[in-house]
CSV table of C-alpha atoms in Angstrom, one decimal:
chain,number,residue,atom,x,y,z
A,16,UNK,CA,32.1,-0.1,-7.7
A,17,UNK,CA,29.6,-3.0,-7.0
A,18,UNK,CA,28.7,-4.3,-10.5
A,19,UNK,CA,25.2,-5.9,-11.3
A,20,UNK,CA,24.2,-7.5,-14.2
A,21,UNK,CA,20.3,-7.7,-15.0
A,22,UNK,CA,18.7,-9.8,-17.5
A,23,UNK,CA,15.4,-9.3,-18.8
A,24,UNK,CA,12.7,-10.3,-21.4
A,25,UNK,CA,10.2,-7.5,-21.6
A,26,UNK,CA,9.4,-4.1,-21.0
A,27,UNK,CA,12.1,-3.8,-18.2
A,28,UNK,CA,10.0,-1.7,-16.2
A,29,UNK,CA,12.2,-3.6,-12.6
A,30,UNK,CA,15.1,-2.3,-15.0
A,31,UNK,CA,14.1,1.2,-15.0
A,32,UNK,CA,13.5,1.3,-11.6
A,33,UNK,CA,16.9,0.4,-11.1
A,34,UNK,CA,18.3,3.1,-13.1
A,35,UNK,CA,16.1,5.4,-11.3
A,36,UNK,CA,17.9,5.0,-7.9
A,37,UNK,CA,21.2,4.8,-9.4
A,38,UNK,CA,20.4,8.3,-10.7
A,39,UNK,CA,19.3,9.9,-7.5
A,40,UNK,CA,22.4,8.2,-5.5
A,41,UNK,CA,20.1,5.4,-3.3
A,42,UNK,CA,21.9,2.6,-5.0
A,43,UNK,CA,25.5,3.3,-5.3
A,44,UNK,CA,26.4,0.4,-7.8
A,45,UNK,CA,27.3,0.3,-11.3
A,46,UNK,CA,24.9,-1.8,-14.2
A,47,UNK,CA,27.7,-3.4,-16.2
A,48,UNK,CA,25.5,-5.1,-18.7
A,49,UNK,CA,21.6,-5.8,-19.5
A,50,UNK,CA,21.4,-8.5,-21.7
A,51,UNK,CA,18.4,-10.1,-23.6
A,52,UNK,CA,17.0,-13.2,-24.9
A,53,UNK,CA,14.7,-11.0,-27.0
A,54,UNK,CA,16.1,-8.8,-29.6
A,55,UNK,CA,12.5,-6.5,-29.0
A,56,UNK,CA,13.0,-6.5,-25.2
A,57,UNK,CA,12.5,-2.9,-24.6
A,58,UNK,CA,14.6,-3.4,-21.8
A,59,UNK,CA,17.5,-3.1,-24.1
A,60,UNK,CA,16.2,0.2,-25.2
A,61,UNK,CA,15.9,1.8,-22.1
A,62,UNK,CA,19.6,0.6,-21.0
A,63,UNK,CA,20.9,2.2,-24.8
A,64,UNK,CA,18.8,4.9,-23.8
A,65,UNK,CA,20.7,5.4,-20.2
A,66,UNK,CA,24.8,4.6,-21.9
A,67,UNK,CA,24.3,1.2,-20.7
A,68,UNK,CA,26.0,-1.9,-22.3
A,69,UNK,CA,23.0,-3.5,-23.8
A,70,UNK,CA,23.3,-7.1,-25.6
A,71,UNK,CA,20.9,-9.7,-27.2
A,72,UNK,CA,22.3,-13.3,-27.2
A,73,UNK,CA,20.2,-15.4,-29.2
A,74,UNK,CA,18.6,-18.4,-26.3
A,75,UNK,CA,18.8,-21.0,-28.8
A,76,UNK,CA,16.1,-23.7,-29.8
A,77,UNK,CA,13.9,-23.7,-26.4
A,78,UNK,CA,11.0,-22.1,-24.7
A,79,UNK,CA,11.9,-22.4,-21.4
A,80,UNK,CA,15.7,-22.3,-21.0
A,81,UNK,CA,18.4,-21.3,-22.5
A,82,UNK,CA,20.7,-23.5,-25.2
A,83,UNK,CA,23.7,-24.9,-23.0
A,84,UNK,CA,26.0,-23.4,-25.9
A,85,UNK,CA,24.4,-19.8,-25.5
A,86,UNK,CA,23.8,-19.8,-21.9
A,87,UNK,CA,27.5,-20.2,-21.9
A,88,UNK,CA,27.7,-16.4,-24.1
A,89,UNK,CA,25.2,-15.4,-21.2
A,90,UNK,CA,28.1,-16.2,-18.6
A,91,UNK,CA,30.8,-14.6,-20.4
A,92,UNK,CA,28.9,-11.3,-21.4
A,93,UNK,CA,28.5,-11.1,-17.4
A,94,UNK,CA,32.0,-12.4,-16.3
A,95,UNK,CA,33.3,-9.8,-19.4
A,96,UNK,CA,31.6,-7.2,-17.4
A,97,UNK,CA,32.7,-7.7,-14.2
A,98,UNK,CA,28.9,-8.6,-13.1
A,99,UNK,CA,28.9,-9.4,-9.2
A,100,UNK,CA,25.3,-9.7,-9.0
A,101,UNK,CA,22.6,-10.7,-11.4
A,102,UNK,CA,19.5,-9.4,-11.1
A,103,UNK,CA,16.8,-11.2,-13.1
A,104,UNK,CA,14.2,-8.6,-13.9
A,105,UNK,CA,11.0,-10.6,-15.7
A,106,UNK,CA,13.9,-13.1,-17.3
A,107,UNK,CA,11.8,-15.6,-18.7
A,108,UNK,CA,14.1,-18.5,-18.9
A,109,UNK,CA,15.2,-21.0,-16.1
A,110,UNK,CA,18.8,-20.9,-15.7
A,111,UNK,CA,20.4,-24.0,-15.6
A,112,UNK,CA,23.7,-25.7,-13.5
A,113,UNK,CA,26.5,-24.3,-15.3
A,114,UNK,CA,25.2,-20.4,-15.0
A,115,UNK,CA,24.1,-21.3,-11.7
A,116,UNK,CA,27.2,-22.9,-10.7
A,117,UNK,CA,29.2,-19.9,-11.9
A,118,UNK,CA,27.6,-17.1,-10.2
A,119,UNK,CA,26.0,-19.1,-6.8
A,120,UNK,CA,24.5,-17.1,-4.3
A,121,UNK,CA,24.7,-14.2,-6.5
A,122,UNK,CA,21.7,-14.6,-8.6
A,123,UNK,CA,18.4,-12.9,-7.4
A,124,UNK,CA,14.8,-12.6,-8.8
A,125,UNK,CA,11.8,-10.7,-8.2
A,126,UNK,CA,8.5,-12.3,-8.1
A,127,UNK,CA,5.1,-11.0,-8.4
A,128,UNK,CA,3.3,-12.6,-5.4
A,129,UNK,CA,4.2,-13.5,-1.7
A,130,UNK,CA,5.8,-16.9,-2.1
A,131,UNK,CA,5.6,-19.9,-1.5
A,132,UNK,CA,2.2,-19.0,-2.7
A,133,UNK,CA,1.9,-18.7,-6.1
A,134,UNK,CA,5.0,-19.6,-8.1
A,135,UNK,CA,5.2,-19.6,-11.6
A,136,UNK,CA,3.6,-17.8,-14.2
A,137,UNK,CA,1.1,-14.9,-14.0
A,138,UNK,CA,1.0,-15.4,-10.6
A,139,UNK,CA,-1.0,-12.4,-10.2
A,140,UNK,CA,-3.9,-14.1,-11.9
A,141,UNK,CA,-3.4,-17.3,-9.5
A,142,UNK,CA,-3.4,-14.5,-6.8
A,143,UNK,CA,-7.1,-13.4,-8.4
A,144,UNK,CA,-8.1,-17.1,-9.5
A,145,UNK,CA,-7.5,-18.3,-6.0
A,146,UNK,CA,-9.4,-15.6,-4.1
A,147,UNK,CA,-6.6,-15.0,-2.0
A,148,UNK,CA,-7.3,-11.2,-0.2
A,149,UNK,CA,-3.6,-10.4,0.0
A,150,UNK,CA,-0.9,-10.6,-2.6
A,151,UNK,CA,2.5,-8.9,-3.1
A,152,UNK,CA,6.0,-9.4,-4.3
A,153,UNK,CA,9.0,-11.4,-3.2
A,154,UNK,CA,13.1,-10.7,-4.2
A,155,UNK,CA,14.7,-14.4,-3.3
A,156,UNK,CA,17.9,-15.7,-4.1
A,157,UNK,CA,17.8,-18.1,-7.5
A,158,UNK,CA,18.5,-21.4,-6.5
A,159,UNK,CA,17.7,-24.5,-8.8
A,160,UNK,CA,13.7,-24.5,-8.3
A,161,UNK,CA,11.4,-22.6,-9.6
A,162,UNK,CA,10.9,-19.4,-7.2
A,163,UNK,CA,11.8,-21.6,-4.2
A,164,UNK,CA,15.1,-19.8,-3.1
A,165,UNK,CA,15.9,-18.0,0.2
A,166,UNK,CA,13.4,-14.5,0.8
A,167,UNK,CA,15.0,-11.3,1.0
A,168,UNK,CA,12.2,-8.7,0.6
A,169,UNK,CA,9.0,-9.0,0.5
A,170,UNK,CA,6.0,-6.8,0.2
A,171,UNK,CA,1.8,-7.1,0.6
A,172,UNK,CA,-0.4,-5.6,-2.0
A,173,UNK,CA,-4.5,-6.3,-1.2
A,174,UNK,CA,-6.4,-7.7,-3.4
A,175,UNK,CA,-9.5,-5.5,-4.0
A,176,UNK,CA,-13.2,-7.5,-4.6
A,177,UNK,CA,-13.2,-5.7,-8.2
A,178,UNK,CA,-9.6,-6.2,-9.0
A,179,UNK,CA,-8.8,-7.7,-12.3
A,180,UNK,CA,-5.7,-9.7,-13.1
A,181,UNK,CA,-4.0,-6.5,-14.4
A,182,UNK,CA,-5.0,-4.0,-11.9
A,183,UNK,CA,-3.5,-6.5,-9.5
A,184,UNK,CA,-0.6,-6.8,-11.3
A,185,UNK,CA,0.4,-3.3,-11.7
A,186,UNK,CA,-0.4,-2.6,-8.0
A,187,UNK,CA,2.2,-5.5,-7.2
A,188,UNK,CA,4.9,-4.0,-9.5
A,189,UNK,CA,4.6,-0.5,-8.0
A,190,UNK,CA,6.2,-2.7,-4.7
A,191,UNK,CA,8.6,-4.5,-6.8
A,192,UNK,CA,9.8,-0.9,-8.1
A,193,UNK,CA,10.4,-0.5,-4.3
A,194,UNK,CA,11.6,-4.0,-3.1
A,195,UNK,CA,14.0,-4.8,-5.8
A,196,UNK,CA,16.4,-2.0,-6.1
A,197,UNK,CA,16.6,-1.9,-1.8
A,198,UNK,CA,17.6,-5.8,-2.5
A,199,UNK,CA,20.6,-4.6,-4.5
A,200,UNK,CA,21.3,-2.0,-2.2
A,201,UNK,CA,21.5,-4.3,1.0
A,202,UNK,CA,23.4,-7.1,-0.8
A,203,UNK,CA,25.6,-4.3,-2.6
A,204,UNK,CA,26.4,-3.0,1.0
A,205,UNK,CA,26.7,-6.6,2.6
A,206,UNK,CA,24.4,-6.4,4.7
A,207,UNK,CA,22.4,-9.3,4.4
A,208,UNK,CA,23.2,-13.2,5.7
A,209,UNK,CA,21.7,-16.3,5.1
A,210,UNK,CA,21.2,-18.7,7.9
A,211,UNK,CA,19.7,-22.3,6.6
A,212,UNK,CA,17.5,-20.3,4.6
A,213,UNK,CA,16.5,-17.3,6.4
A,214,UNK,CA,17.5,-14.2,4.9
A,215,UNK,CA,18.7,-12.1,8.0
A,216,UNK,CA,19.2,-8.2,7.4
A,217,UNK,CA,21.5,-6.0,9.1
A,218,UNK,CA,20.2,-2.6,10.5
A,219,UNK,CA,20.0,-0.3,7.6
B,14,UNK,CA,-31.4,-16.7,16.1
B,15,UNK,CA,-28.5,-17.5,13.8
B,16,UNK,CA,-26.8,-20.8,15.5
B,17,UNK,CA,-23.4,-21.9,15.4
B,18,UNK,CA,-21.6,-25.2,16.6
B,19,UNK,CA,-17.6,-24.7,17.3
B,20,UNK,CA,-15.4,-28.0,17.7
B,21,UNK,CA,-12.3,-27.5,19.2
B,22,UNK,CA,-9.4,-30.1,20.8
B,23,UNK,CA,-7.2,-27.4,22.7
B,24,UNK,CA,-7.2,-24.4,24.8
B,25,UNK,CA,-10.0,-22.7,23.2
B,26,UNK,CA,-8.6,-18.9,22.4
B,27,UNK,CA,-10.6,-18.6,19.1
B,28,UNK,CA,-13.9,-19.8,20.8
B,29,UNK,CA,-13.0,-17.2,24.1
B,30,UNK,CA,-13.2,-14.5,21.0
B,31,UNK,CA,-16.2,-15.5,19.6
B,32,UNK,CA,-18.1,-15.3,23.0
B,33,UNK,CA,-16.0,-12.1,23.9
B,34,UNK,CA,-18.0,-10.7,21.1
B,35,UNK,CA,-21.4,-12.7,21.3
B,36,UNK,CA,-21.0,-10.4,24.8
B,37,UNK,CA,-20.5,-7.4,23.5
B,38,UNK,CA,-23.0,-7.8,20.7
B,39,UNK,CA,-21.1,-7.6,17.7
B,40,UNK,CA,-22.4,-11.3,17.1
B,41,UNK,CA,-26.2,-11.2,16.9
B,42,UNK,CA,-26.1,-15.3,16.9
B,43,UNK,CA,-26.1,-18.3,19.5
B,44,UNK,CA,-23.2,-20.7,20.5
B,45,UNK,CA,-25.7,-24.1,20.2
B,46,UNK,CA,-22.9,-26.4,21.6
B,47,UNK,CA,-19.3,-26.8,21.7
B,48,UNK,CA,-18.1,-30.1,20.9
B,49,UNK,CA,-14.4,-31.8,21.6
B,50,UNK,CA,-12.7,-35.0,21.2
B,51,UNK,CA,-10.7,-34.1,23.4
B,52,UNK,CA,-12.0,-34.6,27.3
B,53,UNK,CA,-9.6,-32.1,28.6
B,54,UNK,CA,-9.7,-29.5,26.1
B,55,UNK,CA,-10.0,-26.1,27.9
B,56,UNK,CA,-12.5,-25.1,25.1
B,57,UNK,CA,-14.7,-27.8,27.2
B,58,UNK,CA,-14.6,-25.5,30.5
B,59,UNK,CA,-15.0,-22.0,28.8
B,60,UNK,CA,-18.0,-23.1,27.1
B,61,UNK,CA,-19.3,-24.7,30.8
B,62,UNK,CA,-18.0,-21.2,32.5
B,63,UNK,CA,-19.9,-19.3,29.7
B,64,UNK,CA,-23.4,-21.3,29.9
B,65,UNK,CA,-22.7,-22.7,26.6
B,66,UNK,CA,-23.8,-26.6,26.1
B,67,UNK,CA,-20.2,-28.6,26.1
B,68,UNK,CA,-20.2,-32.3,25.0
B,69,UNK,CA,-17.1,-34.5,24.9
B,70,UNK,CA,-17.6,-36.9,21.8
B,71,UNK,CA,-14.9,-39.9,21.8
B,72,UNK,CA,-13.3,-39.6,18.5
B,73,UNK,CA,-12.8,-43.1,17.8
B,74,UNK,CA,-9.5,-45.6,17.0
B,75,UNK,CA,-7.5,-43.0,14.2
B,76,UNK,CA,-5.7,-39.9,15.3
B,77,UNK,CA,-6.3,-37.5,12.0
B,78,UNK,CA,-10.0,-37.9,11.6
B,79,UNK,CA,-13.1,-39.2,13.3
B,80,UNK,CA,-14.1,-43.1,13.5
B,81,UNK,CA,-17.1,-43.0,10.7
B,82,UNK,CA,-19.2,-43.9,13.4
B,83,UNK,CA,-18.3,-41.4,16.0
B,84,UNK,CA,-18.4,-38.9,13.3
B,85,UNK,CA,-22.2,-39.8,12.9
B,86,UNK,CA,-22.4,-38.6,16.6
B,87,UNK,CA,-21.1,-35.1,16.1
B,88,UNK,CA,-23.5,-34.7,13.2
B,89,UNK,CA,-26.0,-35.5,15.0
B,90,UNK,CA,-25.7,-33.1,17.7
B,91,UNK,CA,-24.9,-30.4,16.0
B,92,UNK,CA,-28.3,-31.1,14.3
B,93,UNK,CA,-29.8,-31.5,17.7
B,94,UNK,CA,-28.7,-27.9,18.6
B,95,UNK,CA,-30.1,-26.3,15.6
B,96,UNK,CA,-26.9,-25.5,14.1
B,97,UNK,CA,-26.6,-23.6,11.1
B,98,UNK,CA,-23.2,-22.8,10.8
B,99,UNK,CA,-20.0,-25.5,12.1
B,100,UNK,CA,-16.5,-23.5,13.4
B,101,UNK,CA,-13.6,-25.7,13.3
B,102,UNK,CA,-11.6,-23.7,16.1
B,103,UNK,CA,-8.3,-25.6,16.5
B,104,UNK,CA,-9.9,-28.9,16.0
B,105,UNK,CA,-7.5,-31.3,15.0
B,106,UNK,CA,-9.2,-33.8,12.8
B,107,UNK,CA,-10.0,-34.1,9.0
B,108,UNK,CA,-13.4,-34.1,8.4
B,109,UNK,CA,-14.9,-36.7,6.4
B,110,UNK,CA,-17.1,-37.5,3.6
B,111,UNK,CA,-20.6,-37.5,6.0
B,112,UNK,CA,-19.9,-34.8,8.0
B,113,UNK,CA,-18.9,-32.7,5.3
B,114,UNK,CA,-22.4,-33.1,2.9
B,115,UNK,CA,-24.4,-32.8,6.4
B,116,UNK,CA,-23.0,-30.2,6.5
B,117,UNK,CA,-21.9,-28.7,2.8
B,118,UNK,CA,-20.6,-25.1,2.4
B,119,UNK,CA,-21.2,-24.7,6.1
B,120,UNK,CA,-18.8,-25.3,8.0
B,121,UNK,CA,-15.8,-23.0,8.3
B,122,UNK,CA,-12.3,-23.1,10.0
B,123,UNK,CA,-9.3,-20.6,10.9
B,124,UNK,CA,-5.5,-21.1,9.7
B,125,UNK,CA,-3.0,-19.5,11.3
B,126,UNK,CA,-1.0,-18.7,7.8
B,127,UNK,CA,-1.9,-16.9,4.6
B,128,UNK,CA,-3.0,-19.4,2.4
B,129,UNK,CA,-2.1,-21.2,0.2
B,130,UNK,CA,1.5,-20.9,1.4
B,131,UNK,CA,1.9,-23.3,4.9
B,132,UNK,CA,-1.0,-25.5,5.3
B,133,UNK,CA,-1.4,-28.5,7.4
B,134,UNK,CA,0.2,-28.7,10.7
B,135,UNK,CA,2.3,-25.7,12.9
B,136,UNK,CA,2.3,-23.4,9.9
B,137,UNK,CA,3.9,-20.7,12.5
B,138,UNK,CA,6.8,-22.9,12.4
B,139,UNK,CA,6.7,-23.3,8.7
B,140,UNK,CA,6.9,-20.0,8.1
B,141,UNK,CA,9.7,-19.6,9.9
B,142,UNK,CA,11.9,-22.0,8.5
B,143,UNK,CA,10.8,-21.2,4.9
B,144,UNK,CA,12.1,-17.6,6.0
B,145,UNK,CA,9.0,-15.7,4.9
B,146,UNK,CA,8.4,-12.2,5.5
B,147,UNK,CA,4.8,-11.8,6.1
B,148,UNK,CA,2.9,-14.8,7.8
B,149,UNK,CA,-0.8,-14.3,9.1
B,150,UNK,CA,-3.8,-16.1,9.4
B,151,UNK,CA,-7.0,-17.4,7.0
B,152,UNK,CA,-10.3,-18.1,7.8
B,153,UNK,CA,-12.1,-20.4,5.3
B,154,UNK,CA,-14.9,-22.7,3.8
B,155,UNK,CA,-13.7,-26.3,4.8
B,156,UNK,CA,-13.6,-28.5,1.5
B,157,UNK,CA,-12.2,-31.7,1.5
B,158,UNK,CA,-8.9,-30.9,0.9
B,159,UNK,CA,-6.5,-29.8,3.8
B,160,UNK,CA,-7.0,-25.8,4.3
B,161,UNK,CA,-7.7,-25.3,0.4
B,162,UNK,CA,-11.5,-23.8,0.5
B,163,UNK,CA,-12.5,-20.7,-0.6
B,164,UNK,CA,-10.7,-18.0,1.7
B,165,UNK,CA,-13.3,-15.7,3.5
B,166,UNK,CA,-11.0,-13.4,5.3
B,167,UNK,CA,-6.9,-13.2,6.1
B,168,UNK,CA,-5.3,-10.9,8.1
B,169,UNK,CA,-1.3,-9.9,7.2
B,170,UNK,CA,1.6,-10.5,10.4
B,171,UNK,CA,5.0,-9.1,9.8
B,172,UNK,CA,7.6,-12.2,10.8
B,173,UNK,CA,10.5,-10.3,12.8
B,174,UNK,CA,14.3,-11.0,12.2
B,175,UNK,CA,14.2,-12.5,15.7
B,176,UNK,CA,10.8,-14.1,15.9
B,177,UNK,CA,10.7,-17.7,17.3
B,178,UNK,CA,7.2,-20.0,16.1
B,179,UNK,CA,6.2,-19.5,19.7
B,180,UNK,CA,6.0,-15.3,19.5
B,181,UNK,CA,5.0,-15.4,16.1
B,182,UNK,CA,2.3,-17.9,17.2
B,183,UNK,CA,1.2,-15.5,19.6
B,184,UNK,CA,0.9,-12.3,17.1
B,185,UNK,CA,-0.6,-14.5,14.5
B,186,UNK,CA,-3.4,-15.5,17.3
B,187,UNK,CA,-4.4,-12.0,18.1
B,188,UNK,CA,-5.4,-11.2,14.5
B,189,UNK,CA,-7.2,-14.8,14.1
B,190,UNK,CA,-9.3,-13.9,17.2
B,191,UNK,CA,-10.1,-10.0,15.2
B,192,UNK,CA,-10.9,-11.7,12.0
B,193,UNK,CA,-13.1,-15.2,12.9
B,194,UNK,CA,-16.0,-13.5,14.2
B,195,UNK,CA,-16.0,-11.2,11.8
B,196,UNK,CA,-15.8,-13.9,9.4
B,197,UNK,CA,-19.0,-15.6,11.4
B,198,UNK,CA,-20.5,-12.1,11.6
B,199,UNK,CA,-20.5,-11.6,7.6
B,200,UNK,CA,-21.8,-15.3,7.0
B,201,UNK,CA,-24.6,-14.9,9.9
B,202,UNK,CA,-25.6,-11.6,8.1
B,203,UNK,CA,-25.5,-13.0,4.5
B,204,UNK,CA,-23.4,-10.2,3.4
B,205,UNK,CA,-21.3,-12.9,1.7
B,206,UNK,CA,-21.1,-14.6,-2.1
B,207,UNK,CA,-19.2,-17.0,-3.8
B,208,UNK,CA,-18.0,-17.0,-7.3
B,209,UNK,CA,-15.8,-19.6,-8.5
B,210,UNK,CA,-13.2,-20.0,-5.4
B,211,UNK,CA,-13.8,-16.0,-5.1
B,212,UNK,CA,-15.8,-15.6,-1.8
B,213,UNK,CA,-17.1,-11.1,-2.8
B,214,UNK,CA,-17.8,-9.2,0.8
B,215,UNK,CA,-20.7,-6.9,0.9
B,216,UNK,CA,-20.6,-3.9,1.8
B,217,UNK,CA,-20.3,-4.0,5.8
């Protein structure tokens, strides 16, 4: 079966959603492995908490990206586990060449707003802070940027006159709880091609 | 009555709205005059056809914005005609220092993408080639950046697998000549605030 990968920081709440629609039979793939850079991530709960292969691998000494020794252990944990596809799922680290080399084209991300607007972090609060009146959220390929890779899903979430940063933000991840997992699906099922870098979807 | 000024170098369709609903009267305001640097500009002929004032102002030496002394010009007739309120309508010059504190926080244009993401020059096409999948259109405060003032309205386009910039173009138009005079109609009523970049709607 089709075999993803996710990695995640946080609350894994794109991770859950996941697991959801394995459940009910929408996605028919298989989560070989969620692995942390945070031994806290309560991602790594909820994957224990489902009989999924759940590991913390230390990052190393930086903020922003991972060790090159450790993102190594990142690669092999996923390799280990037959990982076709990873899915970053609010992975707060940049992945570098070697982990990008290894797994090109089969690294995808979810982003909370419609880029190319608004990359980088919190982008729900550039959303508010720039007075834009429509957000959203955007699944792209990873390529070496920062959220610049090819779109494969996107979605528009308003921004209301008495929204606050948060209200925004969990109006936007209600999409990506939408977005993300039909990503997996279409890519799981091949149905998706890139031309230069438009994302072109088959009928589904 | 509340006046406005449009400039425009092309075919017009955004001004051709705005009377459409000065007719109908959705717009309780006056067109004062419609200025072009552009001698053939079809904007020019709708205005005549309409009874509006039309005035062909030579632009100058530069292509990208006004000679300073030609800008004086357009100043001053706006000025002459009373005008409260400047719509850039597919005018295709940067306004300048002068113009822009004659005029301050008064003078407004239309984008045809959701900004931030593609300004500057045949955004249509940009978004295409970036691979977006929602385009659409932005009216807002003219500051002297390129498209960065506060954002007044936007309207949302869904960009089709098989979309070329020319049909895009087309669907993005119909929803820039729905939200300008609505944008003109909320700033001619005063039912509209500024905080920060954050231009707040009242209730209309």
């Amino acid at each position: 079966m089709f075999t993803i990968g996710v990695l995640a920081s946080g609350k894994g709440s794109n991770l859950g959603a996941i697991i959801n629609h394995v459940k009910s039979g929408f996605l028919k793939i298989k989560i070989g492995v969620v692995i942390s850079d945070n031994p806290d991530a309560f991602a790594l709960e909820i994957a224990r908490a489902n009989g999924i292969e759940a590991r913390y691998i230390e990052p190393g000494r930086y903020r922003t990206i991972l060790d090159p020794e450790q993102e190594k252990k990142y690669v092999s944990c996923l390799r280990e586990h037959g990982v076709e596809l990873v899915c970053l799922a609010g992975f707060m680290r940049i992945i570098k060449k070697p982990f990008f080399d290894a797994f090109e084209g089969r690294i995808i991300n979810i982003h909370p707003s419609l880029l190319p607007s608004f990359p980088g972090l919190e982008a729900w609060k550039q959303a508010i802070d720039h007075g834009v009146k429509f957000s959203g959220c955007t699944v792209h390929f990873v390529d070496q940027g920062i959220d610049t890779g090819p779109i494969i899903l996107q979605a528009v979430v308003p921004v209301l006159e008495d929204d606050t940063p948060e209200r925004l933000h969990l109006r936007i991840q209600e999409k990506e709880h939408i977005i993300y997992p039909l990503a997996i699906k279409l890519i799981s099922e091949q149905k998706i091609r890139i031309e230069k870098r438009r994302v072109l979807i088959d009928e589904y």
